[in-house]
Amino acid sequence: MQAFLSRLKLLAASLAIVVPSASAALADQVKVAVAANFTEAAKAIAAAFKADTGHEAALSFGSTGQLYAQITQGAPFEVFLAADAARPEKAVEEGFGVQGSAFTYAIGKIVLWSTDPNLVTGAQTLQAGRFDKIAIANPGTAPYGTAAIEAMSALNVYDSLQPKIVQGANIAQAYQFVKTGNAELGFVALSQIADNTDGSRWVVSDDLYDPIRQDAVLLKTGQGNPAAEAFLSFLKGAAAVALIEKFGYGVDIAE
Amino acid sequence: MQGLSSEIWISVRLTVALAATTTVILLIVGTPVAWWLARSRARWKEAVAAVVALPLVLPPTVLGFYLLVALGPDGPGGAIAGLWGARTLAFTFEGLVIGSVVYSLPFVVQPIRNAFEAIGDRPLEVAATLRASPARVFWTVAMPLARPGFLTGAVLGFAHTVGEFGVVLMIGGNIPGETKVLSVAIYDFVETLQWREADILAAGMVVFAFAVILAMTLIEKRMRRAGS
């Protein structure tokens, strides 16, 4: 007990020395709201961020619309990684985001995917329409759902497929519907299946839908928190970009 | 009310149809279960009661997840759907009925069981000594005496199904007229920042819930007074 107490005192003393000098940069935390599709990549980036800077990134996941609604109601998030460009822009317009802080951190790609190894062969799978149900994310709230509709429209199959569409509340749910076989196939995010080769898939060519620009923005609540600013600059750095690409996203080099 | 689109009315109709179907099925299925739970002396009966009560405690995500798998092509639901050439019961009205029956089961069984238990042995024994058959005892003595329990069970089952969200979200697929019930429509409106529509529906739900609970309490009170 004695030894423990003295060690505690020693620890306190050493902390007292360290705290004023470097702690502000060492032990800070940033609360990040993350669009559901970016879940796995965000976890990997947060781990790398911690290893690199010592800052902790606390991640909250949800659909972009849901997170945005929470931000407008005073949620304590400091950084917002959305699945679209519209919501961060709106955040700045409505005074929740910091002017000029928004940038595209990833470009999402959609894949037509089935657990059946023979079902998806390309656009012709959609044209043939030999299936019962096709899953997409809710196009009203999820940019991946909008992209799926655009791709089907571009291929002139939307009208014929419409009765077969089932909507997940977000892209994670669209994935569940396909994964459990309830829908034979569906449009999911490449990032959700980038780490395996299960089933059959067709990476939809990017000229069939508007690029899914996923923007990040610093929220007013995070202004002045060094960890929040460090997280955003880390997100633009080479280490994060490599992770983002590994998880199946494009990155806009011109940025 | 001009702004209320046909989409909303479709959701309202669907929700009422789902709740009504579920309630009828639950009264048919739940009554014998409640009777057995109230009368049986089997030692494992409380284990059965606990299973019935599980949906009270389990988060809808647990039910939704297992239902999604069970209704799908690899589960029993897929086998049933195969009878008419479909692959899955998810994304269908029938699938939602199955989910709602599971989800609202304790809300119907529990009040009916309580009502059966409250009758006690005496009225049933008296009827039996008057040579009423067990079936007759059930229909002419137990059922009328348990009326308040049936009322409470039916109202709670209906209202709880109307208020169902998580399970429907997970197995429904958001299809207008088929699986897009009121709670999901509200969720969509909130997410797409159509808060006026969300507000109208949400306020309607609050009024509905209040009216149901108040009416139930008042009617139950009157029934009990009339009974005693």
PDB file of N, CA and C in Angstrom, chain B residues 167-221:
ATOM      1  N   VAL B 167     -38.439  -3.225 -35.218  1.00  0.00           N
ATOM      2  CA  VAL B 167     -38.588  -4.498 -35.921  1.00  0.00           C
ATOM      3  C   VAL B 167     -38.988  -4.249 -37.373  1.00  0.00           C
ATOM      4  N   VAL B 168     -39.956  -3.348 -37.566  1.00  0.00           N
ATOM      5  CA  VAL B 168     -40.430  -3.063 -38.924  1.00  0.00           C
ATOM      6  C   VAL B 168     -39.304  -2.476 -39.770  1.00  0.00           C
ATOM      7  N   LEU B 169     -38.534  -1.601 -39.156  1.00  0.00           N
ATOM      8  CA  LEU B 169     -37.432  -0.982 -39.893  1.00  0.00           C
ATOM      9  C   LEU B 169     -36.462  -2.048 -40.384  1.00  0.00           C
ATOM     10  N   MET B 170     -36.256  -3.058 -39.540  1.00  0.00           N
ATOM     11  CA  MET B 170     -35.238  -4.043 -39.882  1.00  0.00           C
ATOM     12  C   MET B 170     -35.710  -5.104 -40.858  1.00  0.00           C
ATOM     13  N   ILE B 171     -37.024  -5.402 -40.893  1.00  0.00           N
ATOM     14  CA  ILE B 171     -37.471  -6.465 -41.805  1.00  0.00           C
ATOM     15  C   ILE B 171     -38.391  -5.941 -42.903  1.00  0.00           C
ATOM     16  N   GLY B 172     -38.690  -4.628 -42.890  1.00  0.00           N
ATOM     17  CA  GLY B 172     -39.738  -4.131 -43.779  1.00  0.00           C
ATOM     18  C   GLY B 172     -39.285  -3.765 -45.185  1.00  0.00           C
ATOM     19  N   GLY B 173     -38.139  -3.099 -45.287  1.00  0.00           N
ATOM     20  CA  GLY B 173     -37.705  -2.648 -46.601  1.00  0.00           C
ATOM     21  C   GLY B 173     -38.422  -1.401 -47.092  1.00  0.00           C
ATOM     22  N   ASN B 174     -39.197  -0.739 -46.203  1.00  0.00           N
ATOM     23  CA  ASN B 174     -39.727   0.585 -46.512  1.00  0.00           C
ATOM     24  C   ASN B 174     -40.527   0.658 -47.807  1.00  0.00           C
ATOM     25  N   ILE B 175     -41.422  -0.293 -48.030  1.00  0.00           N
ATOM     26  CA  ILE B 175     -42.208  -0.305 -49.270  1.00  0.00           C
ATOM     27  C   ILE B 175     -43.569   0.347 -49.007  1.00  0.00           C
ATOM     28  N   PRO B 176     -43.870   1.460 -49.708  1.00  0.00           N
ATOM     29  CA  PRO B 176     -45.154   2.142 -49.483  1.00  0.00           C
ATOM     30  C   PRO B 176     -46.326   1.183 -49.709  1.00  0.00           C
ATOM     31  N   GLY B 177     -47.302   1.218 -48.807  1.00  0.00           N
ATOM     32  CA  GLY B 177     -48.493   0.390 -48.949  1.00  0.00           C
ATOM     33  C   GLY B 177     -48.300  -1.054 -48.548  1.00  0.00           C
ATOM     34  N   GLU B 178     -47.066  -1.464 -48.309  1.00  0.00           N
ATOM     35  CA  GLU B 178     -46.812  -2.866 -47.972  1.00  0.00           C
ATOM     36  C   GLU B 178     -46.132  -2.962 -46.598  1.00  0.00           C
ATOM     37  N   THR B 179     -45.087  -2.176 -46.411  1.00  0.00           N
ATOM     38  CA  THR B 179     -44.358  -2.257 -45.142  1.00  0.00           C
ATOM     39  C   THR B 179     -43.992  -0.894 -44.554  1.00  0.00           C
ATOM     40  N   LYS B 180     -44.346   0.184 -45.256  1.00  0.00           N
ATOM     41  CA  LYS B 180     -43.974   1.497 -44.728  1.00  0.00           C
ATOM     42  C   LYS B 180     -45.047   1.990 -43.767  1.00  0.00           C
ATOM     43  N   VAL B 181     -44.924   1.610 -42.507  1.00  0.00           N
ATOM     44  CA  VAL B 181     -45.926   1.983 -41.510  1.00  0.00           C
ATOM     45  C   VAL B 181     -45.639   3.399 -40.988  1.00  0.00           C
ATOM     46  N   LEU B 182     -46.546   3.886 -40.158  1.00  0.00           N
ATOM     47  CA  LEU B 182     -46.465   5.263 -39.668  1.00  0.00           C
ATOM     48  C   LEU B 182     -45.137   5.607 -39.004  1.00  0.00           C
ATOM     49  N   SER B 183     -44.691   4.734 -38.106  1.00  0.00           N
ATOM     50  CA  SER B 183     -43.471   5.066 -37.364  1.00  0.00           C
ATOM     51  C   SER B 183     -42.288   5.205 -38.318  1.00  0.00           C
ATOM     52  N   VAL B 184     -42.251   4.358 -39.344  1.00  0.00           N
ATOM     53  CA  VAL B 184     -41.160   4.434 -40.319  1.00  0.00           C
ATOM     54  C   VAL B 184     -41.300   5.697 -41.167  1.00  0.00           C
ATOM     55  N   ALA B 185     -42.542   6.047 -41.505  1.00  0.00           N
ATOM     56  CA  ALA B 185     -42.773   7.271 -42.279  1.00  0.00           C
ATOM     57  C   ALA B 185     -42.284   8.490 -41.488  1.00  0.00           C
ATOM     58  N   ILE B 186     -42.550   8.490 -40.182  1.00  0.00           N
ATOM     59  CA  ILE B 186     -42.093   9.608 -39.343  1.00  0.00           C
ATOM     60  C   ILE B 186     -40.567   9.674 -39.362  1.00  0.00           C
ATOM     61  N   TYR B 187     -39.948   8.524 -39.202  1.00  0.00           N
ATOM     62  CA  TYR B 187     -38.481   8.443 -39.218  1.00  0.00           C
ATOM     63  C   TYR B 187     -37.925   9.027 -40.524  1.00  0.00           C
ATOM     64  N   ASP B 188     -38.552   8.662 -41.634  1.00  0.00           N
ATOM     65  CA  ASP B 188     -38.125   9.172 -42.939  1.00  0.00           C
ATOM     66  C   ASP B 188     -38.261  10.687 -43.021  1.00  0.00           C
ATOM     67  N   PHE B 189     -39.404  11.183 -42.545  1.00  0.00           N
ATOM     68  CA  PHE B 189     -39.629  12.630 -42.583  1.00  0.00           C
ATOM     69  C   PHE B 189     -38.592  13.368 -41.748  1.00  0.00           C
ATOM     70  N   VAL B 190     -38.286  12.830 -40.583  1.00  0.00           N
ATOM     71  CA  VAL B 190     -37.293  13.482 -39.727  1.00  0.00           C
ATOM     72  C   VAL B 190     -35.929  13.487 -40.424  1.00  0.00           C
ATOM     73  N   GLU B 191     -35.576  12.350 -41.005  1.00  0.00           N
ATOM     74  CA  GLU B 191     -34.256  12.227 -41.628  1.00  0.00           C
ATOM     75  C   GLU B 191     -34.115  13.109 -42.856  1.00  0.00           C
ATOM     76  N   THR B 192     -35.219  13.321 -43.573  1.00  0.00           N
ATOM     77  CA  THR B 192     -35.123  14.136 -44.772  1.00  0.00           C
ATOM     78  C   THR B 192     -35.462  15.593 -44.468  1.00  0.00           C
ATOM     79  N   LEU B 193     -35.486  15.907 -43.185  1.00  0.00           N
ATOM     80  CA  LEU B 193     -35.720  17.275 -42.701  1.00  0.00           C
ATOM     81  C   LEU B 193     -37.091  17.827 -43.082  1.00  0.00           C
ATOM     82  N   GLN B 194     -38.054  16.929 -43.366  1.00  0.00           N
ATOM     83  CA  GLN B 194     -39.439  17.384 -43.597  1.00  0.00           C
ATOM     84  C   GLN B 194     -40.149  17.386 -42.247  1.00  0.00           C
ATOM     85  N   TRP B 195     -39.740  18.339 -41.426  1.00  0.00           N
ATOM     86  CA  TRP B 195     -40.182  18.286 -40.039  1.00  0.00           C
ATOM     87  C   TRP B 195     -41.635  18.685 -39.852  1.00  0.00           C
ATOM     88  N   ARG B 196     -42.214  19.415 -40.810  1.00  0.00           N
ATOM     89  CA  ARG B 196     -43.621  19.762 -40.674  1.00  0.00           C
ATOM     90  C   ARG B 196     -44.456  18.486 -40.741  1.00  0.00           C
ATOM     91  N   GLU B 197     -44.185  17.654 -41.759  1.00  0.00           N
ATOM     92  CA  GLU B 197     -44.913  16.395 -41.897  1.00  0.00           C
ATOM     93  C   GLU B 197     -44.660  15.490 -40.692  1.00  0.00           C
ATOM     94  N   ALA B 198     -43.388  15.436 -40.292  1.00  0.00           N
ATOM     95  CA  ALA B 198     -43.048  14.606 -39.128  1.00  0.00           C
ATOM     96  C   ALA B 198     -43.824  15.067 -37.911  1.00  0.00           C
ATOM     97  N   ASP B 199     -43.908  16.366 -37.774  1.00  0.00           N
ATOM     98  CA  ASP B 199     -44.589  16.953 -36.626  1.00  0.00           C
ATOM     99  C   ASP B 199     -46.069  16.579 -36.605  1.00  0.00           C
ATOM    100  N   ILE B 200     -46.720  16.684 -37.768  1.00  0.00           N
ATOM    101  CA  ILE B 200     -48.148  16.357 -37.842  1.00  0.00           C
ATOM    102  C   ILE B 200     -48.382  14.909 -37.418  1.00  0.00           C
ATOM    103  N   LEU B 201     -47.591  14.000 -38.004  1.00  0.00           N
ATOM    104  CA  LEU B 201     -47.771  12.587 -37.692  1.00  0.00           C
ATOM    105  C   LEU B 201     -47.412  12.282 -36.237  1.00  0.00           C
ATOM    106  N   ALA B 202     -46.308  12.859 -35.783  1.00  0.00           N
ATOM    107  CA  ALA B 202     -45.851  12.570 -34.425  1.00  0.00           C
ATOM    108  C   ALA B 202     -46.865  13.079 -33.398  1.00  0.00           C
ATOM    109  N   ALA B 203     -47.372  14.285 -33.637  1.00  0.00           N
ATOM    110  CA  ALA B 203     -48.369  14.825 -32.715  1.00  0.00           C
ATOM    111  C   ALA B 203     -49.617  13.947 -32.724  1.00  0.00           C
ATOM    112  N   GLY B 204     -49.992  13.466 -33.921  1.00  0.00           N
ATOM    113  CA  GLY B 204     -51.127  12.554 -34.025  1.00  0.00           C
ATOM    114  C   GLY B 204     -50.918  11.300 -33.185  1.00  0.00           C
ATOM    115  N   MET B 205     -49.697  10.781 -33.209  1.00  0.00           N
ATOM    116  CA  MET B 205     -49.386   9.584 -32.430  1.00  0.00           C
ATOM    117  C   MET B 205     -49.504   9.854 -30.935  1.00  0.00           C
ATOM    118  N   VAL B 206     -49.056  11.018 -30.510  1.00  0.00           N
ATOM    119  CA  VAL B 206     -49.129  11.365 -29.084  1.00  0.00           C
ATOM    120  C   VAL B 206     -50.588  11.407 -28.643  1.00  0.00           C
ATOM    121  N   VAL B 207     -51.415  12.064 -29.462  1.00  0.00           N
ATOM    122  CA  VAL B 207     -52.838  12.160 -29.132  1.00  0.00           C
ATOM    123  C   VAL B 207     -53.463  10.768 -29.099  1.00  0.00           C
ATOM    124  N   PHE B 208     -53.130   9.963 -30.104  1.00  0.00           N
ATOM    125  CA  PHE B 208     -53.661   8.601 -30.183  1.00  0.00           C
ATOM    126  C   PHE B 208     -53.286   7.798 -28.932  1.00  0.00           C
ATOM    127  N   ALA B 209     -52.017   7.856 -28.573  1.00  0.00           N
ATOM    128  CA  ALA B 209     -51.546   7.080 -27.429  1.00  0.00           C
ATOM    129  C   ALA B 209     -52.249   7.527 -26.151  1.00  0.00           C
ATOM    130  N   PHE B 210     -52.374   8.840 -25.987  1.00  0.00           N
ATOM    131  CA  PHE B 210     -53.031   9.371 -24.796  1.00  0.00           C
ATOM    132  C   PHE B 210     -54.486   8.911 -24.735  1.00  0.00           C
ATOM    133  N   ALA B 211     -55.179   9.029 -25.880  1.00  0.00           N
ATOM    134  CA  ALA B 211     -56.592   8.654 -25.923  1.00  0.00           C
ATOM    135  C   ALA B 211     -56.763   7.177 -25.599  1.00  0.00           C
ATOM    136  N   VAL B 212     -55.894   6.344 -26.158  1.00  0.00           N
ATOM    137  CA  VAL B 212     -55.998   4.898 -25.933  1.00  0.00           C
ATOM    138  C   VAL B 212     -55.833   4.565 -24.453  1.00  0.00           C
ATOM    139  N   ILE B 213     -54.801   5.131 -23.856  1.00  0.00           N
ATOM    140  CA  ILE B 213     -54.509   4.792 -22.461  1.00  0.00           C
ATOM    141  C   ILE B 213     -55.631   5.289 -21.545  1.00  0.00           C
ATOM    142  N   LEU B 214     -56.071   6.524 -21.803  1.00  0.00           N
ATOM    143  CA  LEU B 214     -57.129   7.091 -20.965  1.00  0.00           C
ATOM    144  C   LEU B 214     -58.419   6.291 -21.103  1.00  0.00           C
ATOM    145  N   ALA B 215     -58.814   6.016 -22.354  1.00  0.00           N
ATOM    146  CA  ALA B 215     -60.053   5.289 -22.595  1.00  0.00           C
ATOM    147  C   ALA B 215     -59.996   3.916 -21.942  1.00  0.00           C
ATOM    148  N   MET B 216     -58.843   3.266 -22.075  1.00  0.00           N
ATOM    149  CA  MET B 216     -58.714   1.925 -21.519  1.00  0.00           C
ATOM    150  C   MET B 216     -58.880   1.944 -19.998  1.00  0.00           C
ATOM    151  N   THR B 217     -58.215   2.906 -19.379  1.00  0.00           N
ATOM    152  CA  THR B 217     -58.294   2.982 -17.918  1.00  0.00           C
ATOM    153  C   THR B 217     -59.724   3.222 -17.468  1.00  0.00           C
ATOM    154  N   LEU B 218     -60.410   4.135 -18.155  1.00  0.00           N
ATOM    155  CA  LEU B 218     -61.781   4.469 -17.763  1.00  0.00           C
ATOM    156  C   LEU B 218     -62.717   3.279 -17.958  1.00  0.00           C
ATOM    157  N   ILE B 219     -62.604   2.633 -19.120  1.00  0.00           N
ATOM    158  CA  ILE B 219     -63.502   1.505 -19.393  1.00  0.00           C
ATOM    159  C   ILE B 219     -63.250   0.371 -18.409  1.00  0.00           C
ATOM    160  N   GLU B 220     -61.969   0.133 -18.130  1.00  0.00           N
ATOM    161  CA  GLU B 220     -61.631  -0.947 -17.209  1.00  0.00           C
ATOM    162  C   GLU B 220     -62.228  -0.683 -15.834  1.00  0.00           C
ATOM    163  N   LYS B 221     -62.128   0.564 -15.433  1.00  0.00           N
ATOM    164  CA  LYS B 221     -62.665   0.957 -14.138  1.00  0.00           C
ATOM    165  C   LYS B 221     -64.166   0.673 -14.075  1.00  0.00           C
TER     166      LYS B 221
END
